[in-house]
Coordinates of C-alpha atoms and ligand atoms in Angstrom, one line a residue:
X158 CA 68.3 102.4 -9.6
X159 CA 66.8 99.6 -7.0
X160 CA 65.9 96.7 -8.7
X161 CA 62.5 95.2 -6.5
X162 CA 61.0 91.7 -5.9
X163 CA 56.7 91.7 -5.6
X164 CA 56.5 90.7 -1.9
X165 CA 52.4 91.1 -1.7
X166 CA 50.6 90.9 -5.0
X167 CA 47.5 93.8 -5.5
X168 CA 45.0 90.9 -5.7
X169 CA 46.3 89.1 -2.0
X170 CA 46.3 93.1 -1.1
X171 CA 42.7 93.2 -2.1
X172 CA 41.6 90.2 -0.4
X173 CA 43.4 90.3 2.8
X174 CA 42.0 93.9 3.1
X175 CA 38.3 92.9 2.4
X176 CA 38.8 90.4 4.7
X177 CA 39.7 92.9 7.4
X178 CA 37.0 95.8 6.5
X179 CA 34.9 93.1 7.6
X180 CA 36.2 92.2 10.5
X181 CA 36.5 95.6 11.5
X182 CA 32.9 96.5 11.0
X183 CA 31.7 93.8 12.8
X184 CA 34.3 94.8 15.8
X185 CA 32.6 98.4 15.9
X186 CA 29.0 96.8 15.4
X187 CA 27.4 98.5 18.8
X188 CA 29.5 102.0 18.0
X189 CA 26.8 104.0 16.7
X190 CA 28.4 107.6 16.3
X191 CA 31.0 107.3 13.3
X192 CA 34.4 106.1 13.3
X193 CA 37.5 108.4 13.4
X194 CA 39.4 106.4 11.3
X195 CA 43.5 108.4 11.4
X196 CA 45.5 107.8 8.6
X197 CA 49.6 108.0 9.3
X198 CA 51.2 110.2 6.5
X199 CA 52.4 109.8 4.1
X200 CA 52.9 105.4 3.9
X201 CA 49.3 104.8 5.0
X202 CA 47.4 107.0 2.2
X203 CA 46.6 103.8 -0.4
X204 CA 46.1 100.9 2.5
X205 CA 43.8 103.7 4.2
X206 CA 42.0 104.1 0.8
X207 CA 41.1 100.7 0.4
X208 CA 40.4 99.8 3.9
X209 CA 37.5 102.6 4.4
X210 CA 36.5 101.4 0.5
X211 CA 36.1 98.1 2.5
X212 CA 34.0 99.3 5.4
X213 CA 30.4 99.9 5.2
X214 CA 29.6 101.5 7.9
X215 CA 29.2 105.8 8.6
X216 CA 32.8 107.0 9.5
X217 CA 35.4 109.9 9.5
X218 CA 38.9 110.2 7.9
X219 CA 41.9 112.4 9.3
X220 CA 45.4 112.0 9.1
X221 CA 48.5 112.8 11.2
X222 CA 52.1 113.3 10.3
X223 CA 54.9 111.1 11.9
X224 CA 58.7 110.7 10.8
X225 CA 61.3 109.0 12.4
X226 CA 63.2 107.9 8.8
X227 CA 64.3 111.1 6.7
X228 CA 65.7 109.5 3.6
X229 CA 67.3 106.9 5.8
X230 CA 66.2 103.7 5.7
X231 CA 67.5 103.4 9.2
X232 CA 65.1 104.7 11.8
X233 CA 66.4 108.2 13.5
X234 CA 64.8 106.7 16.6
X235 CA 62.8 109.9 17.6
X236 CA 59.4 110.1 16.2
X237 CA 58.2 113.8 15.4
X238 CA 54.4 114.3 15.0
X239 CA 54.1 117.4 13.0
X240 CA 51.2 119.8 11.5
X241 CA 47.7 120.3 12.4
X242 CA 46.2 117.3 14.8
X243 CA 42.6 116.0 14.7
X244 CA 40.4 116.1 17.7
X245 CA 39.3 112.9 19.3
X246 CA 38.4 113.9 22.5
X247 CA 35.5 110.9 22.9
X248 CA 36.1 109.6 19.6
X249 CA 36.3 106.1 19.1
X250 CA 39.6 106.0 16.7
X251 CA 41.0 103.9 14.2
X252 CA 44.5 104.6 13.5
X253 CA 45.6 103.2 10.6
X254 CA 49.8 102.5 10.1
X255 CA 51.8 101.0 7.0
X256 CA 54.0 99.2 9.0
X257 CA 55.3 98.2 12.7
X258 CA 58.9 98.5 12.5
X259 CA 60.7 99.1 15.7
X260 CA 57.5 100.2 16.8
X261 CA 58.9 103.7 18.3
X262 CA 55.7 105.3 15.8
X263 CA 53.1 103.4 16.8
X264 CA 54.1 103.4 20.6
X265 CA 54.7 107.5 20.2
X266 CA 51.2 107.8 18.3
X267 CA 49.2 105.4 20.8
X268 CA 50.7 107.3 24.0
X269 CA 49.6 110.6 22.2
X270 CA 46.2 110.0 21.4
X271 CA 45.4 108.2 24.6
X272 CA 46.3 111.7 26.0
X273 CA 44.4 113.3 24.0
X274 CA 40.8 111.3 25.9
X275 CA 39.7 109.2 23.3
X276 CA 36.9 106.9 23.6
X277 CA 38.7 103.8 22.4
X278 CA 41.6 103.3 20.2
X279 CA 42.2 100.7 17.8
X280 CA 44.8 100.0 16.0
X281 CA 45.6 98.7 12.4
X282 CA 49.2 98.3 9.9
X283 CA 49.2 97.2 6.6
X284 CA 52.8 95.3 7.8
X285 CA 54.3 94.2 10.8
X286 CA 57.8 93.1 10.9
X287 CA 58.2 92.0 14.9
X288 CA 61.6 90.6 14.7
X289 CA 62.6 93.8 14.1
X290 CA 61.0 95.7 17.1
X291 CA 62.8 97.9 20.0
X292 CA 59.9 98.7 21.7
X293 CA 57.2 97.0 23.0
X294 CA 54.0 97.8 21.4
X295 CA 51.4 95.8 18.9
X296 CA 48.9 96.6 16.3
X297 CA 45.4 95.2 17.2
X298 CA 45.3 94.3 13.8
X299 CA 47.9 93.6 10.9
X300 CA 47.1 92.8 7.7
X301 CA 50.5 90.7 6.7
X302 CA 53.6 90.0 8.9
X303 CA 56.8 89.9 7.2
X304 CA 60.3 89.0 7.7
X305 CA 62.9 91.5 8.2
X306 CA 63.5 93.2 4.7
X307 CA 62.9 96.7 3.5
X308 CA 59.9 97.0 1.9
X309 CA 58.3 99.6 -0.8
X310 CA 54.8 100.1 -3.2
X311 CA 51.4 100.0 -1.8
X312 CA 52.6 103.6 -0.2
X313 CA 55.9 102.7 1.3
X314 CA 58.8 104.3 0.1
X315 CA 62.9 104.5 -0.8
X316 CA 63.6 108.0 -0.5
X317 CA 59.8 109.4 -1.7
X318 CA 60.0 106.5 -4.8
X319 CA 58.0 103.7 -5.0
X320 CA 54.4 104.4 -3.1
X321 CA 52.5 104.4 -6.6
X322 CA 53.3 100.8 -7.1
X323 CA 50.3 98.5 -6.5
X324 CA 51.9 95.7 -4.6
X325 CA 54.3 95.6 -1.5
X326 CA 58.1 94.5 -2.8
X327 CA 61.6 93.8 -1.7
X328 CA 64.1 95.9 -2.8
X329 CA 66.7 94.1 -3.5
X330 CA 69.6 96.1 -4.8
X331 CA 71.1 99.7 -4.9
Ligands
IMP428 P1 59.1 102.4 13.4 O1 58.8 103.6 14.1 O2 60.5 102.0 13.4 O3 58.1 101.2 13.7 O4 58.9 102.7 11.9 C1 57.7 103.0 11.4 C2 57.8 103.8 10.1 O5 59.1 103.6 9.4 C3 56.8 103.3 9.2 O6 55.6 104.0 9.4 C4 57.4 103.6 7.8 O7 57.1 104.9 7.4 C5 58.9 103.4 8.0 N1 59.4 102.1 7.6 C6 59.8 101.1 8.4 N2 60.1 100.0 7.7 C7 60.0 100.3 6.4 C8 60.2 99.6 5.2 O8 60.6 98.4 5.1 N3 59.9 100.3 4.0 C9 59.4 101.6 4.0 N4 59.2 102.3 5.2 C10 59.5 101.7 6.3
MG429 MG1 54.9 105.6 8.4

């Protein structure tokens, strides 16, 4: 059974993600249709939940599935988007990670929709862990940046565990 460390408390979650609503409202102040705001399954489901909790202004929710792990917590290094993909053909879309590893999702998912003749895209991750990147690609926005450690709660997982817990922790055992 891991044993974990709180990394990111639920109340610094709150904040920091209040904080960003904000910010984020005031970014798409002169976009008057609603936001497509695209939610990454499955680790973005409770950051996603808050962050539209936090933005007062008329928008849409979709998701789309990516997986490059498996039960691995070593990246497979090919990205698979799977299942049933929301149109955003002249949307302006806010695609919402949990975290920027080596980046191969986010680059994968960027190149996609920007294929697919979106409006604008914007981009948002709970986590960002750049020392760990292979690719080179950046979220326009990132809640908290972290060192290089594998991280669960808040939605991020070990092998499905974990995403219930209301904080981001280290794991730091076996
Ligand atoms: P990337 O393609 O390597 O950037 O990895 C992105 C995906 O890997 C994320 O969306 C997560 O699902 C998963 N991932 C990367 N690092 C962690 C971690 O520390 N904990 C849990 N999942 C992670
Ligand atoms: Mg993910």
């Amino acid at each position: 059974m891991s044993q974990y460390n709180v990394l990111i408390d639920t109340s610094t979650l709150q904040e920091r993600i209040r904080t960003l609503g904000a910010e984020l409202v005031k970014t798409f102040e002169s976009v008057e249709d609603p936001l497509l705001v695209i939610g990454v399954l499955r680790g973005s489901v409770l950051f996603m939940a808050d962050l539209v909790r936090a933005m007062d202004r008329p928008l849409e929710t979709e998701y789309i599935r990516a997986s490059s792990y498996g039960d691995a917590r070593v990246s497979s290094g090919t990205v698979t988007l799977s299942g049933e993909r929301p149109d955003v053909q002249g949307r302006h879309v806010l695609l919402v990670e949990d975290i920027v590893d080596t980046g191969r999702t986010l680059k994968t998912l960027v190149a996609a929709l920007q294929t697919e003749g979106v409006a604008s895209l914007t981009t948002i991750s709970l986590l960002d862990k750049p020392s760990r990147r292979e690719v080179e690609v950046e979220a326009d926005y990132v809640a908290f940046t972290i060192e290089d450690a594998y991280v669960i709660g808040y939605g991020l997982d070990d092998a499905g565990l974990f995403r219930n817990l209301p904080f981001v922790a280290v794991v730091d055992g076996d």
